[in-house]
Short mmCIF file of C-alpha atoms in Angstrom, two decimals:
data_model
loop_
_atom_site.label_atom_id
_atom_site.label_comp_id
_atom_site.label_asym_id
_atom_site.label_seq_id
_atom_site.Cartn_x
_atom_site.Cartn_y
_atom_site.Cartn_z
CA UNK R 1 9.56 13.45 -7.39
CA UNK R 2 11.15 10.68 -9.26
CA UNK R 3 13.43 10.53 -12.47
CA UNK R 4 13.66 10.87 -15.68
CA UNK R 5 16.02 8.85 -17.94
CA UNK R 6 16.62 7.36 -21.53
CA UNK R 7 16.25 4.16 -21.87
CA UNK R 8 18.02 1.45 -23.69
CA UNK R 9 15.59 -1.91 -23.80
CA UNK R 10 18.22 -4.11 -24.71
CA UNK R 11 21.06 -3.27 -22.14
CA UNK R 12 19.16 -2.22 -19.06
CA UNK R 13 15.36 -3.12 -17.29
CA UNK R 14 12.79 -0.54 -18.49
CA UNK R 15 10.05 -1.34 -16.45
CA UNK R 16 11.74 0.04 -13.19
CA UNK R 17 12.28 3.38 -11.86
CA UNK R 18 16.17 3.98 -11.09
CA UNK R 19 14.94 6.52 -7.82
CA UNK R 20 13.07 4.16 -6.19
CA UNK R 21 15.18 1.15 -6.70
CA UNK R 22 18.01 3.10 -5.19
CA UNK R 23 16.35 3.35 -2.37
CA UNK R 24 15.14 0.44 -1.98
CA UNK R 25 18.91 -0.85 -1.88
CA UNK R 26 19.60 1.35 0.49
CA UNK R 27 16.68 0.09 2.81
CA UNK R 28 17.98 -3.53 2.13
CA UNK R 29 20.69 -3.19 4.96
CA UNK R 30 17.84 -3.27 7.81
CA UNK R 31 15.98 -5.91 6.50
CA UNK R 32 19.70 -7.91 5.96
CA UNK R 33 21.79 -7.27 8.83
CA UNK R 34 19.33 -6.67 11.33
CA UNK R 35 16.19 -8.84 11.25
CA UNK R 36 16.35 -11.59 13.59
CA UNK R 37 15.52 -15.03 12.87
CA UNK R 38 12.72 -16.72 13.93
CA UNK R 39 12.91 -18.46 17.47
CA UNK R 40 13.65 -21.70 16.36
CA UNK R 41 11.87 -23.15 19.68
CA UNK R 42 9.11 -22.01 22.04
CA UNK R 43 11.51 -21.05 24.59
CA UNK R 44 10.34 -18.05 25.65
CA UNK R 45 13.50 -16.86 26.95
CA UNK R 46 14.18 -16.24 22.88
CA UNK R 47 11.66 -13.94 22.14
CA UNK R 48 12.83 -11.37 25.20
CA UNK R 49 14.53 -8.92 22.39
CA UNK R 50 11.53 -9.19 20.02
CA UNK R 51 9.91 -5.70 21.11
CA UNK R 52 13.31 -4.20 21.43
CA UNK R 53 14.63 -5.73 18.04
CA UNK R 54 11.95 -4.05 15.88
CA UNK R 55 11.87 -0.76 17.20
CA UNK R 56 15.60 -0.61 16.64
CA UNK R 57 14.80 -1.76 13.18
CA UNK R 58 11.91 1.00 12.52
CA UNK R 59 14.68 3.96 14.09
CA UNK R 60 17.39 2.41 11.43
CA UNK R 61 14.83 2.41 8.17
CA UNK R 62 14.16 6.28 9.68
CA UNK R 63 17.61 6.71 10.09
CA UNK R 64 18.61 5.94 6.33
CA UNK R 65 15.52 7.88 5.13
CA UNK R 66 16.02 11.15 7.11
CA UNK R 67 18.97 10.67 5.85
CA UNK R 68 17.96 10.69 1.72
CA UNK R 69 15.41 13.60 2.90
CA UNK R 70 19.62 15.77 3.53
CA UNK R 71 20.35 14.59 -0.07
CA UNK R 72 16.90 15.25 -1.27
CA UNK R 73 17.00 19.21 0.38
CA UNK R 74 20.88 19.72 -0.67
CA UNK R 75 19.87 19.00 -4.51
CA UNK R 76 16.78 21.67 -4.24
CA UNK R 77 19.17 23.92 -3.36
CA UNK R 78 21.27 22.68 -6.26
CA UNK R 79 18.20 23.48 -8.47
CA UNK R 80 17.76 27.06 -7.00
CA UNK R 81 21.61 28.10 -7.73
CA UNK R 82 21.14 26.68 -11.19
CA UNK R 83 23.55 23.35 -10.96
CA UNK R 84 21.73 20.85 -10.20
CA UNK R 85 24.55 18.52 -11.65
CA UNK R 86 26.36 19.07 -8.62
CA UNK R 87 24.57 17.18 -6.09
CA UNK R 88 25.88 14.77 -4.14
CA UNK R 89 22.19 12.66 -4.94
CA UNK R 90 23.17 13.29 -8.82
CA UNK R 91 25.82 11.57 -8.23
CA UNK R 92 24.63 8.54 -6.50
CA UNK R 93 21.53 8.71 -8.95
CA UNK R 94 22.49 10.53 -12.44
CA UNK R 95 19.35 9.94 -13.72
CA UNK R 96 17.32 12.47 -10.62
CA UNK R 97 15.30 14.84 -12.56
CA UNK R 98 13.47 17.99 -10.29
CA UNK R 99 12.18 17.79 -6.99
CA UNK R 100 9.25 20.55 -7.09
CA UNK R 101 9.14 20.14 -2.67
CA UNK R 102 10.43 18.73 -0.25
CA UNK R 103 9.96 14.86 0.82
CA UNK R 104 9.26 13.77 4.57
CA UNK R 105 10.34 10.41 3.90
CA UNK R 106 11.05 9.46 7.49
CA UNK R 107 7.39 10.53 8.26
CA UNK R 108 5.78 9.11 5.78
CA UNK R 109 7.61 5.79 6.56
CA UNK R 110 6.61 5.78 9.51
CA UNK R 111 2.80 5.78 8.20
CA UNK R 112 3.57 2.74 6.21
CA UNK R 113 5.31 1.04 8.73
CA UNK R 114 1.84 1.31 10.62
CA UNK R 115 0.10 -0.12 7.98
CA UNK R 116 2.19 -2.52 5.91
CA UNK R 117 4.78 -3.77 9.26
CA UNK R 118 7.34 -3.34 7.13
CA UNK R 119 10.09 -3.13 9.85
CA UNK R 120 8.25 -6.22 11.04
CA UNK R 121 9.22 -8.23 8.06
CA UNK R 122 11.94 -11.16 8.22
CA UNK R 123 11.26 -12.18 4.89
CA UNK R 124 9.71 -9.87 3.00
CA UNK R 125 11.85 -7.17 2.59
CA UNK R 126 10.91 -3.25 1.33
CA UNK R 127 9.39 -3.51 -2.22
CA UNK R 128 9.03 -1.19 -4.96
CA UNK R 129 5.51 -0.96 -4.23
CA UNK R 130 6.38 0.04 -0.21
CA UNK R 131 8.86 2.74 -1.52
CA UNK R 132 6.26 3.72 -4.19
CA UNK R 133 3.53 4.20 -1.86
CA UNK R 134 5.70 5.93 0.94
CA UNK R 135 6.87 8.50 -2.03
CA UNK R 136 3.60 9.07 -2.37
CA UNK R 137 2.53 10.13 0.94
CA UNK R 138 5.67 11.89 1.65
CA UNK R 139 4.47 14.32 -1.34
CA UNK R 140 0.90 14.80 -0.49
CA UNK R 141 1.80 15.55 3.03
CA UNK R 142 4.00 18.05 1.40
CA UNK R 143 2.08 20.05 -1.25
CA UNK R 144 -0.95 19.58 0.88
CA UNK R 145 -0.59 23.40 2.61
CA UNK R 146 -0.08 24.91 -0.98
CA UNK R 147 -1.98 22.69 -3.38
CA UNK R 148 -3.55 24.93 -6.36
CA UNK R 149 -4.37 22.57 -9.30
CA UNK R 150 -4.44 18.45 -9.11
CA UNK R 151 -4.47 16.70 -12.43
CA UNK R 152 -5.75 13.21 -12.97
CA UNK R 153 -4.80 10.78 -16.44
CA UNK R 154 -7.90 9.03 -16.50
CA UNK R 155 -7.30 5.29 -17.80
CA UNK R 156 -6.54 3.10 -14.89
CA UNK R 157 -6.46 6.11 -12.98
CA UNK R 158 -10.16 7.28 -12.31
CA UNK R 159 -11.54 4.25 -14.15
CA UNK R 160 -10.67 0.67 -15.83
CA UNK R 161 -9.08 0.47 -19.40
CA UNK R 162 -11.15 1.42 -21.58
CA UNK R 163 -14.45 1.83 -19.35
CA UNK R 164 -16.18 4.95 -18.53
CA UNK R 165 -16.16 6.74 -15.13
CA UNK R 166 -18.84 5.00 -13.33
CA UNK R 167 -21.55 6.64 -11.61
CA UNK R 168 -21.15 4.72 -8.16
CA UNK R 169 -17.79 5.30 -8.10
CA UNK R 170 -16.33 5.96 -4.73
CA UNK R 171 -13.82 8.25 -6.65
CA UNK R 172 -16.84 10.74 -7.38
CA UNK R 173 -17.44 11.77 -3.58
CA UNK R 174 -13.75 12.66 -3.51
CA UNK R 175 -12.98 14.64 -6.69
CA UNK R 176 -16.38 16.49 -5.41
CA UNK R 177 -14.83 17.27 -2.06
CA UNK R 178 -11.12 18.43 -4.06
CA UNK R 179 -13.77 21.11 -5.82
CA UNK R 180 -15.14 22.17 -2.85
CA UNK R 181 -11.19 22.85 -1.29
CA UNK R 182 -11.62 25.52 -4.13
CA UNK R 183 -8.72 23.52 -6.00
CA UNK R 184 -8.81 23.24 -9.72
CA UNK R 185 -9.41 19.85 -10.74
CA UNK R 186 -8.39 18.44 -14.12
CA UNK R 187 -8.54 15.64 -16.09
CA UNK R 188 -5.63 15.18 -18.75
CA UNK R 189 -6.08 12.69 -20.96
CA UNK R 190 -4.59 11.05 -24.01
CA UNK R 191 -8.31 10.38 -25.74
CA UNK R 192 -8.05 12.81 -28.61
CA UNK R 193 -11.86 13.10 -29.45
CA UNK R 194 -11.17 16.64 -31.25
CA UNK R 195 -13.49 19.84 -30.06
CA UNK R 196 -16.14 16.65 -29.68
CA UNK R 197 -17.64 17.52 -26.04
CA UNK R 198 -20.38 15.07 -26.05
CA UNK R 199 -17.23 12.04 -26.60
CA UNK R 200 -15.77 13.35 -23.53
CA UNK R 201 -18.34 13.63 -21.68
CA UNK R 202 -19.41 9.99 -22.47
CA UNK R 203 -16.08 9.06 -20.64
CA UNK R 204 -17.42 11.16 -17.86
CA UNK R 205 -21.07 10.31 -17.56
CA UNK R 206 -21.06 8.95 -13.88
CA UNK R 207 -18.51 12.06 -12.59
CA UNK R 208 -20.92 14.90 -14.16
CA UNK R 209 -24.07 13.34 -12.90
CA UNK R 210 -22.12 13.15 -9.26
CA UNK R 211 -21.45 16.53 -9.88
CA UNK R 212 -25.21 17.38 -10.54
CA UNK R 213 -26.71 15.28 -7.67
CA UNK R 214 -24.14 17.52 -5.22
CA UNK R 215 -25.81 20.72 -6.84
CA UNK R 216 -22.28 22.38 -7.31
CA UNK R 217 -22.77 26.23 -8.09
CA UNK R 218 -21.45 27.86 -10.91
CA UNK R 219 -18.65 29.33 -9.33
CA UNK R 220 -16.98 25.38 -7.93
CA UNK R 221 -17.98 23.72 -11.00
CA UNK R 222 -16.33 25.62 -13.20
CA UNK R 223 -13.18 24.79 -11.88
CA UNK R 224 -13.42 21.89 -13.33
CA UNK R 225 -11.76 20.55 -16.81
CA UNK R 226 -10.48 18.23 -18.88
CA UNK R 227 -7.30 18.40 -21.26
CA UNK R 228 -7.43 16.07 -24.01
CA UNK R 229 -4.89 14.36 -26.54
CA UNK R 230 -2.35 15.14 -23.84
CA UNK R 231 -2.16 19.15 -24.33
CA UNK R 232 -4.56 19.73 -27.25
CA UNK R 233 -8.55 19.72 -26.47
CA UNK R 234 -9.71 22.21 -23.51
CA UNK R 235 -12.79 21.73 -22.14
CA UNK R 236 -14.34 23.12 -19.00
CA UNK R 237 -17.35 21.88 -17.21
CA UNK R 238 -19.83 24.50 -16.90
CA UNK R 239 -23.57 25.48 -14.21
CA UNK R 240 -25.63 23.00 -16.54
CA UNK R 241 -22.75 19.99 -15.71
CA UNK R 242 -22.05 20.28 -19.65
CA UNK R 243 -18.49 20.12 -20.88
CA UNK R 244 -17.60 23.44 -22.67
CA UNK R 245 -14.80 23.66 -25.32
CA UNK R 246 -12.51 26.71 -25.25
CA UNK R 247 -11.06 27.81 -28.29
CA UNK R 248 -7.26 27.09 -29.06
CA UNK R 249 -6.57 30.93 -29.00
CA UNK R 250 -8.16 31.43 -25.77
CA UNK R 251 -5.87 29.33 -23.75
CA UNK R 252 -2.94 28.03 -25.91
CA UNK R 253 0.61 29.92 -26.05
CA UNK R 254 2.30 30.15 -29.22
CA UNK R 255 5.07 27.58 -28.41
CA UNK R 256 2.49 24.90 -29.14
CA UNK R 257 0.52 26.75 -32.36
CA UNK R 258 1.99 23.94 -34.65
CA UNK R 259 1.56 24.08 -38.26
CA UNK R 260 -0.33 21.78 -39.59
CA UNK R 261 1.79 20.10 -42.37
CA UNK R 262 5.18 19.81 -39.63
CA UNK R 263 2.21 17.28 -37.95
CA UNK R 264 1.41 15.72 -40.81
CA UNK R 265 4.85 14.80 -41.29
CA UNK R 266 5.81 13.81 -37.75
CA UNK R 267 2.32 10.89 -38.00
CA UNK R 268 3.26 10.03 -41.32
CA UNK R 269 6.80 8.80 -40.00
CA UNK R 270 5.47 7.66 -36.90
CA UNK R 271 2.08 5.50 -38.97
CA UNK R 272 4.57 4.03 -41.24
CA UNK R 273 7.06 2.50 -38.26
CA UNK R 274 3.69 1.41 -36.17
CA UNK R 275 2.48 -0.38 -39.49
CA UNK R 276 6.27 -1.84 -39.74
CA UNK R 277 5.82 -3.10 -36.29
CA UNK R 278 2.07 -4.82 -37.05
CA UNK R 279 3.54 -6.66 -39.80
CA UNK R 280 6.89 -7.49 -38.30
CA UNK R 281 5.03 -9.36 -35.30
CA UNK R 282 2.25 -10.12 -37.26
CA UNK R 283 -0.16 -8.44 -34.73
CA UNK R 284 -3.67 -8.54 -34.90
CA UNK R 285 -4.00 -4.54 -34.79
CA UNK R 286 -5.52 -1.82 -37.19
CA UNK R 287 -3.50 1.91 -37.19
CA UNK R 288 -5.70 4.70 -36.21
CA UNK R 289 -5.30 8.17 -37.77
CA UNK R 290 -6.53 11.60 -35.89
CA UNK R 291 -5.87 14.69 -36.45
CA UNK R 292 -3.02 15.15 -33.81
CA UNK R 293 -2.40 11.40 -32.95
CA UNK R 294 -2.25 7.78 -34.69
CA UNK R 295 -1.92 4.60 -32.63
CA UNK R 296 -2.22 0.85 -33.23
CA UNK R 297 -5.70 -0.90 -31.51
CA UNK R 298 -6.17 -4.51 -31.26
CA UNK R 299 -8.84 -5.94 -33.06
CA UNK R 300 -11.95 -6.51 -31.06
CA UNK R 301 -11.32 -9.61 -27.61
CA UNK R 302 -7.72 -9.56 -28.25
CA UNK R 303 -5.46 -8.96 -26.17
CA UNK R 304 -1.65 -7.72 -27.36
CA UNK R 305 1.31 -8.82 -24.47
CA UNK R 306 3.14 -6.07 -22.67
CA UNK R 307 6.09 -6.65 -24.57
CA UNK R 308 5.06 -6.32 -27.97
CA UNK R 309 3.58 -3.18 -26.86
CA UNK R 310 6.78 -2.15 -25.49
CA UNK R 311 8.56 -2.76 -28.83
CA UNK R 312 5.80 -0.96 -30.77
CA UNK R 313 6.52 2.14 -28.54
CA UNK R 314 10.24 1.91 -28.28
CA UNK R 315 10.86 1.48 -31.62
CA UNK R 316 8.40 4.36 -32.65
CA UNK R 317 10.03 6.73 -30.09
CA UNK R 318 13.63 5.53 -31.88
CA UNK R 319 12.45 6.23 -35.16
CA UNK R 320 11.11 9.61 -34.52
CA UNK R 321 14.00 10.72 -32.92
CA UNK R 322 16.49 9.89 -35.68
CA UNK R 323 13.90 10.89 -38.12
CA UNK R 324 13.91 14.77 -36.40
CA UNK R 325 17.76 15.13 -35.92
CA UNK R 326 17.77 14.13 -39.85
CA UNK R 327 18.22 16.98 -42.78
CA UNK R 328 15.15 15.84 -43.70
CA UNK R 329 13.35 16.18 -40.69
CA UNK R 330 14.60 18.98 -39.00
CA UNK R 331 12.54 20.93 -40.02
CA UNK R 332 9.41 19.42 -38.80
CA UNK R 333 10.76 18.86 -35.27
CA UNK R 334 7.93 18.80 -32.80
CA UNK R 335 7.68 17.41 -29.17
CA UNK R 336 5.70 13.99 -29.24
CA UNK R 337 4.62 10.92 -26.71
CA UNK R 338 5.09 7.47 -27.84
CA UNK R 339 3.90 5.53 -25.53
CA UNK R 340 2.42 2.07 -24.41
CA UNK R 341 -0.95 2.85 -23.19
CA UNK R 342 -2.11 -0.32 -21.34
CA UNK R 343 -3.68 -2.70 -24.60
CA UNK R 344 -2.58 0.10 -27.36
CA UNK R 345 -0.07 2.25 -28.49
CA UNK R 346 -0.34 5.88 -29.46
CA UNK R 347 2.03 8.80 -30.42
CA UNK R 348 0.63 11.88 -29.72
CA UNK R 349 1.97 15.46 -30.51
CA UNK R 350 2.83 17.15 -27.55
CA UNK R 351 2.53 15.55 -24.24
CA UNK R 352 1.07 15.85 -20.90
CA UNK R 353 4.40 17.89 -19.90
CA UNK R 354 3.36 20.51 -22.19
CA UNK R 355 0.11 19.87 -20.81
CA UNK R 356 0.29 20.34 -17.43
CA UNK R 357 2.59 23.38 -18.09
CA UNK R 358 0.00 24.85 -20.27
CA UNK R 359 -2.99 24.53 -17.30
CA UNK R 360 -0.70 26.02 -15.01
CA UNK R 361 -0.17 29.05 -16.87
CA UNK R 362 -3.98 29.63 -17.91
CA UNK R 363 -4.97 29.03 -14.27
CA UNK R 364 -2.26 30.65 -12.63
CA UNK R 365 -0.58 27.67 -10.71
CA UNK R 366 3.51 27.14 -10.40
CA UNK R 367 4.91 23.71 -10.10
CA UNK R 368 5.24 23.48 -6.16
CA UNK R 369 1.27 23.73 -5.92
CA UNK R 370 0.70 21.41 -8.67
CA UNK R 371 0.15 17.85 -8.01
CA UNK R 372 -0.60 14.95 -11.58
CA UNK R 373 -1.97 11.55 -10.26
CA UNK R 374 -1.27 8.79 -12.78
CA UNK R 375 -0.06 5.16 -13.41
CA UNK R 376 2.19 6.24 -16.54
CA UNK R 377 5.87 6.50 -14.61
CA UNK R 378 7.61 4.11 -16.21
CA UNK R 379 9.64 5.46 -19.50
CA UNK R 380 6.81 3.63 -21.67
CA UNK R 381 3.81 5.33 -20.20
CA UNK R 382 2.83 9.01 -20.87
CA UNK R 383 1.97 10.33 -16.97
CA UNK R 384 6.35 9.96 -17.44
CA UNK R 385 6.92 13.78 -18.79
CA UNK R 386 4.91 15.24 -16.26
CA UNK R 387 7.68 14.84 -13.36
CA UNK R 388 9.65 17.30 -14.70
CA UNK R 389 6.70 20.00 -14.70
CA UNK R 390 4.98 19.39 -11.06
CA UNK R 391 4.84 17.21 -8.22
CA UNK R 392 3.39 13.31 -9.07
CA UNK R 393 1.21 10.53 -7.61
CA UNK R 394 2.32 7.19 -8.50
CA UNK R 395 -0.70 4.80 -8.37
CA UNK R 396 -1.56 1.17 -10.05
CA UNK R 397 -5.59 1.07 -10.09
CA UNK R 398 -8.53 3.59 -9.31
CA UNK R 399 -8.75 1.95 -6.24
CA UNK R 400 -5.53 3.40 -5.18
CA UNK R 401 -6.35 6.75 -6.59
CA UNK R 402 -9.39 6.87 -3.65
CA UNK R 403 -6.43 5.71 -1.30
CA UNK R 404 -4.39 8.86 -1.70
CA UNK R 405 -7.42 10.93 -1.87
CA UNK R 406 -8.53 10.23 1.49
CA UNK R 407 -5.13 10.82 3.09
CA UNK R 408 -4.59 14.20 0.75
CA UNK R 409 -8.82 15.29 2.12
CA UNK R 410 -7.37 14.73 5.50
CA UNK R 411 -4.97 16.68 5.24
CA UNK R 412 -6.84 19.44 3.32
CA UNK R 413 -9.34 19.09 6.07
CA UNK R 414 -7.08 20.00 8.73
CA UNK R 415 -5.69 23.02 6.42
CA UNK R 416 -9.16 24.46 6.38
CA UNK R 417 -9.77 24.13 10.13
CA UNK R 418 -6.81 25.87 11.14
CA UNK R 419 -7.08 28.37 8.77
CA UNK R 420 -10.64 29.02 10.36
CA UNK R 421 -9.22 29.35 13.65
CA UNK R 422 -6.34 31.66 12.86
CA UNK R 423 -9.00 34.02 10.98
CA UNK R 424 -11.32 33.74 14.30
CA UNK R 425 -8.44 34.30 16.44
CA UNK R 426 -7.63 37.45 13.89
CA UNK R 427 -10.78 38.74 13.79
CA UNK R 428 -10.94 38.54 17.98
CA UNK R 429 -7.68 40.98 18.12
CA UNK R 430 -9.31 43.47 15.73
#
């Protein structure tokens, strides 16, 4: 839905997303050119073009978005010849990864526009967080009809940093309803707890006692799981509302059987850079070693800045990648995910890519019905990989999560209606 691109911290800004910047430049040419000024008197002579001005200005934001929806649809096609270097939107925006659907971007803005008055605006003009948000909606409304699996991260996604999914949750209702759509519902997470169910389900507590008080039979609930330390720990939730762990061998293709001493090697290099970085910035963290993971946590009411988190991450990622395309550590290339998580930093081997790709082959899903909800997009966070795999829901808080859950239950909503009248209209011919 959005790219993917390297990132260099010291010659370019690495907390923004190249996509949505672009077209928020584009969407500057409106709000420049075209909003009036104020009246600068009461005369009300002045204000006769007001209703006239901003509908002119909503049909010219349309305008320039129908128009990125053409560039959008000619690059698909790209994709399905095999050159999707060729685009016209490549060039405009090298850094485009895969589009998994189409985007209704002029419909979508036009939900916005309802809500936020963004053609309204003379001072204020379309923000990151306006295109963010109208990506967003342009994708549910577009994987709605064929939606298979939705994946969640679950920090600052279905709950706080750090805090467990709470009980009273408004987000419980709705994953609840996603289950009853007969959707698979999982929750991929970077909490490596090993085969430990009962860690997991701590996380949980609140969403498998929601589950419980809705009675869910057997056959809903167990569509139900959670993917931990990004592609390694399968669990599924089973009748008694128990998480369930399912054996590496039952799920997991070979491509990510990794022996264990090429991990070993990959943490090792990766502990001894995070350690580098403690003592470089003098920062009041302890490393953390697991058995497919190590990270750097702050010690207990402190809180590290963004940017030192940043550098911990960066410089990790750096080092592991000249590390593997060494003689010496060729031969213990594996994929990885450094990444700042919010107050820590972990590397993890594999990543949610490979995790999302390996729940869509057990469950029999393909990208274009596969929808990941996160707040990991930027090229520090680890919902980032994922774009490449499926379709993606850019959100900021679990508050926002229930946001795009109502408008995607809508939506599913009016799916299942009209698929009840077509079968009552088929049944009436027979």
């Amino acid at each position: 839905m959005t790219s993917t691109y390297s990132i260099n911290y010291a010659l370019r800004a690495h907390k923004r997303d190249p996509f949505i910047e672009w077209i928020k430049a584009m969407m500057m040419t409106p709000f420049v050119l075209h909003a009036k000024p104020i009246p600068p008197n009461d005369d009300p002579n002045e204000n006769n073009e007001e209703p006239y001005q901003m509908d002119a200005n909503v049909a010219r934001y349309c305008d320039i978005l129908s128009s990125i929806e053409e560039l959008i649809n000619e690059h698909i096609g790209k994709q399905k010849n095999g050159v999707p270097d060729q685009s016209r939107l490549v060039r405009l925006v090298p850094s485009i990864s895969t589009f998994h659907t189409k985007l209704p971007l002029k419909d979508s803005f036009l939900l916005a526009n309802g809500k936020h008055s963004i053609a309204a605006r003379r001072f204020v003009p379309p923000s990151f967080n306006d295109i963010r948000r109208i990506l967003n909606t342009a994708q549910i409304i577009a994987i709605a009809p064929n939606l298979k699996l939705i994946t969640f991260d679950g920090d600052m996604t279905l709950y706080n940093d750090g805090d467990d999914f709470d009980q009273d949750s408004a987000l419980v209702n709705s994953l609840v309803r996603l289950l009853e759509f007969d959707l698979y519902v999982c929750v991929v997470t970077a909490a490596g707890y090993h085969t430990d169910a009962q860690r997991y389900e701590q996380r949980l507590s609140g969403l498998l006692k929601g589950f419980e008080r809705a009675n869910l039979p057997k056959e809903v609930i167990e569509r139900f799981y959670l993917l931990g330390g990004e592609c390694n720990f399968l669990f599924q939730c089973k009748e008694n509302y128990h998480l369930e762990y399912i054996p590496e061998d039952k799920y997991q293709p070979e491509y990510v059987q990794w022996q264990p001493e090429k991990i070993a090697a990959i943490l090792d290099v990766a502990e001894e850079n995070l350690q580098r970085c403690i003592d470089e910035m003098r920062l009041p963290c302890t490393v953390l070693r697991k058995s497919k993971a190590v990270g750097i946590v702050p010690k207990p009411k402190i809180k590290i800045f963004r940017e030192q988190l940043d550098e911990c991450a960066l410089s990790t990622q750096h080092r592991l990648d000249t590390y593997i395309q060494s003689a010496k550590g060729k031969g213990s290339a594996l994929p990885f995910c450094a990444f700042n998580g919010g107050s820590d930093v972990w590397v993890d081997i594999g990543n949610k890519l490979i995790g999302v790709q390996i729940l869509q082959e057990f469950l029999g899903a393909t990208s274009e019905q596969t929808l990941h909800v996160g707040d990991q997009f930027l090229s520090t966070g680890n919902d980032f990989a994922t774009r490449s795999q499926c379709c993606t829901l850019w959100i900021v808080n679990p508050e926002e999560t229930q946001q795009v859950l109502i408008e995607l239950d809508g939506l599913l909503e009016a799916k299942k209606v009209d698929r009840a009248i077509s079968n009552t209209k088929n049944s009436g011919i027979k």
